[in-house]
PDB file of C-alpha atoms in Angstrom:
ATOM      1  CA  MET A1019      16.204  17.077  60.546  1.00  0.00           C
ATOM      2  CA  PRO A1020      14.866  14.236  62.724  1.00  0.00           C
ATOM      3  CA  THR A1021      15.166  10.714  61.294  1.00  0.00           C
ATOM      4  CA  GLN A1022      11.414  10.196  60.957  1.00  0.00           C
ATOM      5  CA  MET A1023      10.973  13.418  58.971  1.00  0.00           C
ATOM      6  CA  ARG A1024      13.863  12.379  56.717  1.00  0.00           C
ATOM      7  CA  ARG A1025      12.197   9.015  56.041  1.00  0.00           C
ATOM      8  CA  VAL A1026       8.909  10.706  55.154  1.00  0.00           C
ATOM      9  CA  ALA A1027      10.743  13.124  52.843  1.00  0.00           C
ATOM     10  CA  VAL A1028      12.600  10.259  51.119  1.00  0.00           C
ATOM     11  CA  LYS A1029       9.392   8.219  50.737  1.00  0.00           C
ATOM     12  CA  THR A1030       7.586  11.242  49.333  1.00  0.00           C
ATOM     13  CA  PHE A1031      10.426  11.825  46.867  1.00  0.00           C
ATOM     14  CA  VAL A1032      10.451   8.156  45.774  1.00  0.00           C
ATOM     15  CA  VAL A1033       6.671   8.048  45.304  1.00  0.00           C
ATOM     16  CA  THR A1034       6.734  11.325  43.365  1.00  0.00           C
ATOM     17  CA  ALA A1035       9.557  10.065  41.135  1.00  0.00           C
ATOM     18  CA  CYS A1036       7.726   6.788  40.436  1.00  0.00           C
ATOM     19  CA  VAL A1037       4.489   8.578  39.574  1.00  0.00           C
ATOM     20  CA  ALA A1038       6.353  11.004  37.311  1.00  0.00           C
ATOM     21  CA  PHE A1039       8.058   8.077  35.566  1.00  0.00           C
ATOM     22  CA  ALA A1040       4.754   6.275  35.065  1.00  0.00           C
ATOM     23  CA  PHE A1041       3.099   9.351  33.558  1.00  0.00           C
ATOM     24  CA  THR A1042       5.954  10.101  31.181  1.00  0.00           C
ATOM     25  CA  CYS A1043       7.386   6.734  30.176  1.00  0.00           C
ATOM     26  CA  LEU A1044       4.830   3.976  30.466  1.00  0.00           C
ATOM     27  CA  PRO A1045       1.900   3.409  28.074  1.00  0.00           C
ATOM     28  CA  LYS A1046      -1.309   4.791  29.454  1.00  0.00           C
ATOM     29  CA  ALA A1047      -4.610   2.961  29.624  1.00  0.00           C
ATOM     30  CA  GLY A1048      -7.031   4.431  27.117  1.00  0.00           C
ATOM     31  CA  MET A1049      -4.224   6.169  25.227  1.00  0.00           C
ATOM     32  CA  ALA A1050      -4.860   6.614  21.509  1.00  0.00           C
ATOM     33  CA  GLN A1051      -3.258   3.952  19.391  1.00  0.00           C
ATOM     34  CA  GLU A1052      -0.749   4.738  16.691  1.00  0.00           C
ATOM     35  CA  GLN A1053      -2.478   6.804  14.010  1.00  0.00           C
ATOM     36  CA  PRO A1054      -2.590   5.800  10.325  1.00  0.00           C
ATOM     37  CA  ILE A1055      -0.028   7.604   8.168  1.00  0.00           C
ATOM     38  CA  LEU A1056      -0.957   6.218   4.747  1.00  0.00           C
ATOM     39  CA  THR A1057      -4.139   5.509   2.811  1.00  0.00           C
ATOM     40  CA  ILE A1058      -4.107   3.486  -0.396  1.00  0.00           C
ATOM     41  CA  SER A1059      -7.243   3.575  -2.559  1.00  0.00           C
ATOM     42  CA  GLY A1060      -8.353   3.064  -6.145  1.00  0.00           C
ATOM     43  CA  LYS A1061      -7.801  -0.146  -8.085  1.00  0.00           C
ATOM     44  CA  ILE A1062      -6.991  -2.348  -5.107  1.00  0.00           C
ATOM     45  CA  HIS A1063      -8.528  -5.393  -3.469  1.00  0.00           C
ATOM     46  CA  ALA A1064     -10.480  -3.931  -0.572  1.00  0.00           C
ATOM     47  CA  SER A1065     -14.095  -4.159   0.513  1.00  0.00           C
ATOM     48  CA  ASP A1066     -14.313  -0.398   0.008  1.00  0.00           C
ATOM     49  CA  ALA A1067     -11.646   0.480  -2.562  1.00  0.00           C
ATOM     50  CA  GLU A1068     -12.940   4.062  -2.736  1.00  0.00           C
ATOM     51  CA  ALA A1069     -12.255   4.658   0.970  1.00  0.00           C
ATOM     52  CA  GLY A1070      -9.119   2.567   0.724  1.00  0.00           C
ATOM     53  CA  LEU A1071      -6.900   0.787   3.165  1.00  0.00           C
ATOM     54  CA  THR A1072      -5.090   2.614   5.940  1.00  0.00           C
ATOM     55  CA  PHE A1073      -1.682   1.793   7.347  1.00  0.00           C
ATOM     56  CA  ARG A1074       0.163   2.768  10.484  1.00  0.00           C
ATOM     57  CA  ARG A1075       3.931   3.022  10.455  1.00  0.00           C
ATOM     58  CA  SER A1076       4.147  -0.304  12.295  1.00  0.00           C
ATOM     59  CA  ASP A1077       1.941  -1.939   9.618  1.00  0.00           C
ATOM     60  CA  LEU A1078       4.328  -0.818   6.898  1.00  0.00           C
ATOM     61  CA  GLU A1079       7.398  -1.920   8.854  1.00  0.00           C
ATOM     62  CA  ALA A1080       5.849  -5.343   9.428  1.00  0.00           C
ATOM     63  CA  MET A1081       5.739  -5.898   5.645  1.00  0.00           C
ATOM     64  CA  GLY A1082       9.532  -6.019   5.580  1.00  0.00           C
ATOM     65  CA  MET A1083      11.981  -3.183   5.292  1.00  0.00           C
ATOM     66  CA  VAL A1084      14.781  -2.764   2.773  1.00  0.00           C
ATOM     67  CA  SER A1085      17.443  -0.086   2.615  1.00  0.00           C
ATOM     68  CA  PHE A1086      19.910   1.569   0.280  1.00  0.00           C
ATOM     69  CA  GLU A1087      22.278   4.502   0.347  1.00  0.00           C
ATOM     70  CA  THR A1088      22.125   7.076  -2.422  1.00  0.00           C
ATOM     71  CA  SER A1089      22.949  10.656  -3.294  1.00  0.00           C
ATOM     72  CA  THR A1090      19.999  13.007  -3.695  1.00  0.00           C
ATOM     73  CA  PRO A1091      19.550  16.620  -4.780  1.00  0.00           C
ATOM     74  CA  TRP A1092      18.025  17.381  -1.356  1.00  0.00           C
ATOM     75  CA  TYR A1093      20.934  16.429   0.912  1.00  0.00           C
ATOM     76  CA  LYS A1094      24.640  17.301   0.684  1.00  0.00           C
ATOM     77  CA  GLN A1095      25.862  13.796   1.572  1.00  0.00           C
ATOM     78  CA  PRO A1096      24.654  10.348   0.467  1.00  0.00           C
ATOM     79  CA  VAL A1097      21.735   9.216   2.613  1.00  0.00           C
ATOM     80  CA  LYS A1098      20.635   5.785   3.803  1.00  0.00           C
ATOM     81  CA  PHE A1099      16.902   5.291   3.309  1.00  0.00           C
ATOM     82  CA  GLU A1100      14.863   2.450   4.837  1.00  0.00           C
ATOM     83  CA  GLY A1101      11.345   1.522   3.861  1.00  0.00           C
ATOM     84  CA  ILE A1102       9.106  -0.890   2.052  1.00  0.00           C
ATOM     85  CA  ARG A1103       9.550  -1.658  -1.624  1.00  0.00           C
ATOM     86  CA  LEU A1104       6.678  -0.045  -3.478  1.00  0.00           C
ATOM     87  CA  ASP A1105       6.199  -3.062  -5.766  1.00  0.00           C
ATOM     88  CA  LYS A1106       5.750  -5.233  -2.667  1.00  0.00           C
ATOM     89  CA  LEU A1107       3.300  -2.738  -1.161  1.00  0.00           C
ATOM     90  CA  MET A1108       1.275  -2.753  -4.385  1.00  0.00           C
ATOM     91  CA  GLN A1109       1.215  -6.569  -4.357  1.00  0.00           C
ATOM     92  CA  ASN A1110       0.079  -6.567  -0.714  1.00  0.00           C
ATOM     93  CA  VAL A1111      -2.938  -4.373  -1.493  1.00  0.00           C
ATOM     94  CA  GLY A1112      -3.769  -6.225  -4.716  1.00  0.00           C
ATOM     95  CA  ALA A1113      -3.173  -3.202  -6.946  1.00  0.00           C
ATOM     96  CA  THR A1114      -4.327  -3.723 -10.525  1.00  0.00           C
ATOM     97  CA  GLY A1115      -3.754  -0.258 -11.994  1.00  0.00           C
ATOM     98  CA  GLN A1116      -0.972   0.995 -14.264  1.00  0.00           C
ATOM     99  CA  ARG A1117      -0.104   4.175 -12.375  1.00  0.00           C
ATOM    100  CA  VAL A1118      -0.168   5.629  -8.888  1.00  0.00           C
ATOM    101  CA  ILE A1119      -0.963   9.168  -7.859  1.00  0.00           C
ATOM    102  CA  ALA A1120       1.126  10.001  -4.792  1.00  0.00           C
ATOM    103  CA  MET A1121      -0.425  12.743  -2.651  1.00  0.00           C
ATOM    104  CA  ALA A1122       1.484  14.694  -0.024  1.00  0.00           C
ATOM    105  CA  LEU A1123       0.342  16.448   3.136  1.00  0.00           C
ATOM    106  CA  ASN A1124       0.946  19.810   1.414  1.00  0.00           C
ATOM    107  CA  ASP A1125      -1.291  18.753  -1.539  1.00  0.00           C
ATOM    108  CA  TYR A1126       1.654  18.107  -3.890  1.00  0.00           C
ATOM    109  CA  SER A1127       0.868  15.209  -6.200  1.00  0.00           C
ATOM    110  CA  THR A1128       2.806  13.251  -8.753  1.00  0.00           C
ATOM    111  CA  GLU A1129       1.914  10.416 -11.085  1.00  0.00           C
ATOM    112  CA  ILE A1130       4.185   7.376 -11.148  1.00  0.00           C
ATOM    113  CA  PRO A1131       3.988   4.382 -13.489  1.00  0.00           C
ATOM    114  CA  VAL A1132       3.574   1.219 -11.393  1.00  0.00           C
ATOM    115  CA  GLU A1133       6.276  -0.430 -13.490  1.00  0.00           C
ATOM    116  CA  ASP A1134       8.814   2.014 -11.961  1.00  0.00           C
ATOM    117  CA  PHE A1135       8.521   0.315  -8.602  1.00  0.00           C
ATOM    118  CA  ALA A1136      10.012  -3.048  -9.597  1.00  0.00           C
ATOM    119  CA  LYS A1137      12.161  -1.780 -12.470  1.00  0.00           C
ATOM    120  CA  TYR A1138      14.036   0.749 -10.314  1.00  0.00           C
ATOM    121  CA  ASN A1139      13.554  -0.712  -6.787  1.00  0.00           C
ATOM    122  CA  ALA A1140      11.776   2.414  -5.558  1.00  0.00           C
ATOM    123  CA  ILE A1141      10.795   2.445  -1.898  1.00  0.00           C
ATOM    124  CA  LEU A1142       8.389   4.220   0.378  1.00  0.00           C
ATOM    125  CA  ALA A1143      11.007   5.386   2.881  1.00  0.00           C
ATOM    126  CA  ILE A1144      10.129   5.532   6.568  1.00  0.00           C
ATOM    127  CA  LYS A1145      13.631   6.231   7.907  1.00  0.00           C
ATOM    128  CA  ARG A1146      16.568   8.340   6.819  1.00  0.00           C
ATOM    129  CA  ASP A1147      19.973   7.548   8.293  1.00  0.00           C
ATOM    130  CA  GLY A1148      18.349   5.267  10.881  1.00  0.00           C
ATOM    131  CA  GLU A1149      15.814   7.818  12.172  1.00  0.00           C
ATOM    132  CA  TYR A1150      12.118   8.221  11.479  1.00  0.00           C
ATOM    133  CA  MET A1151      11.587  11.244   9.269  1.00  0.00           C
ATOM    134  CA  PRO A1152       9.596  14.069  10.857  1.00  0.00           C
ATOM    135  CA  ILE A1153       7.005  15.945   8.813  1.00  0.00           C
ATOM    136  CA  ARG A1154       9.166  19.075   8.857  1.00  0.00           C
ATOM    137  CA  ASP A1155      11.914  17.149   7.048  1.00  0.00           C
ATOM    138  CA  LYS A1156      10.218  15.130   4.293  1.00  0.00           C
ATOM    139  CA  GLY A1157       8.453  12.628   6.551  1.00  0.00           C
ATOM    140  CA  PRO A1158       6.677  10.636   7.536  1.00  0.00           C
ATOM    141  CA  LEU A1159       6.897   8.879   4.142  1.00  0.00           C
ATOM    142  CA  PHE A1160       9.113   9.678   1.153  1.00  0.00           C
ATOM    143  CA  ILE A1161       9.108   7.954  -2.253  1.00  0.00           C
ATOM    144  CA  VAL A1162      12.775   7.412  -3.092  1.00  0.00           C
ATOM    145  CA  TYR A1163      14.630   5.818  -5.974  1.00  0.00           C
ATOM    146  CA  PRO A1164      18.216   4.536  -5.661  1.00  0.00           C
ATOM    147  CA  TYR A1165      19.453   7.432  -7.824  1.00  0.00           C
ATOM    148  CA  ASP A1166      23.081   6.276  -7.822  1.00  0.00           C
ATOM    149  CA  SER A1167      22.167   2.865  -9.280  1.00  0.00           C
ATOM    150  CA  ASP A1168      21.277   4.139 -12.763  1.00  0.00           C
ATOM    151  CA  PRO A1169      22.240   7.410 -14.508  1.00  0.00           C
ATOM    152  CA  GLU A1170      18.682   7.613 -15.869  1.00  0.00           C
ATOM    153  CA  LEU A1171      17.394   8.105 -12.310  1.00  0.00           C
ATOM    154  CA  ARG A1172      19.470  11.265 -11.803  1.00  0.00           C
ATOM    155  CA  SER A1173      17.016  13.422 -13.725  1.00  0.00           C
ATOM    156  CA  GLN A1174      14.156  15.797 -13.069  1.00  0.00           C
ATOM    157  CA  LYS A1175      11.750  13.142 -14.348  1.00  0.00           C
ATOM    158  CA  PHE A1176      12.505  10.863 -11.393  1.00  0.00           C
ATOM    159  CA  TYR A1177      13.170  13.619  -8.854  1.00  0.00           C
ATOM    160  CA  SER A1178       9.644  14.930  -9.499  1.00  0.00           C
ATOM    161  CA  ARG A1179       8.232  11.438  -8.829  1.00  0.00           C
ATOM    162  CA  SER A1180      10.011  11.400  -5.467  1.00  0.00           C
ATOM    163  CA  ALA A1181       7.248  12.874  -3.359  1.00  0.00           C
ATOM    164  CA  TRP A1182       7.815  13.496   0.314  1.00  0.00           C
ATOM    165  CA  GLN A1183       5.303  13.916   3.129  1.00  0.00           C
ATOM    166  CA  VAL A1184       3.288  11.236   1.321  1.00  0.00           C
ATOM    167  CA  ASN A1185       0.020  10.347   3.022  1.00  0.00           C
ATOM    168  CA  ARG A1186      -2.056   8.870   0.179  1.00  0.00           C
ATOM    169  CA  LEU A1187      -1.523   6.623  -2.825  1.00  0.00           C
ATOM    170  CA  ILE A1188      -4.296   6.310  -5.414  1.00  0.00           C
ATOM    171  CA  VAL A1189      -3.962   3.408  -7.827  1.00  0.00           C
ATOM    172  CA  LYS A1190      -5.349   4.256 -11.278  1.00  0.00           C
TER     173      LYS A1190
END
């Protein structure tokens, strides 16, 4: 192959590789921003408490993450969960109710006394073992108690309050 044809081929390859990189790895102009994954409504301080406040994953992470490792009935080994403390989340939205209805993407719902959040250090987990949880495996949000910290927490009462695929919290 003549030298000039080789140069054109190399330049074409380099340009194609750069364009492919830009389309697959770099943020795109006009691309949709991160979508909300949680809505909190009800007895909260918001201009429209009925519609509620929405949060993206990055909004929740910015509030400050905590973590703990615990055994669960859903996984064979102890799991490290990371997320925001639910008592802190309730403070941030100005919650004034006594209970929270947690709603999941699959329409599962559970009622949780607000006092649980501080008393037991329950979190709204975003990560499990350092990875974001996909919807197919209890994500994107999972209400978790540190079950190993208190024998009382290792019961059906608290397991049933541990909703996964959470997308809405209604403060009552």
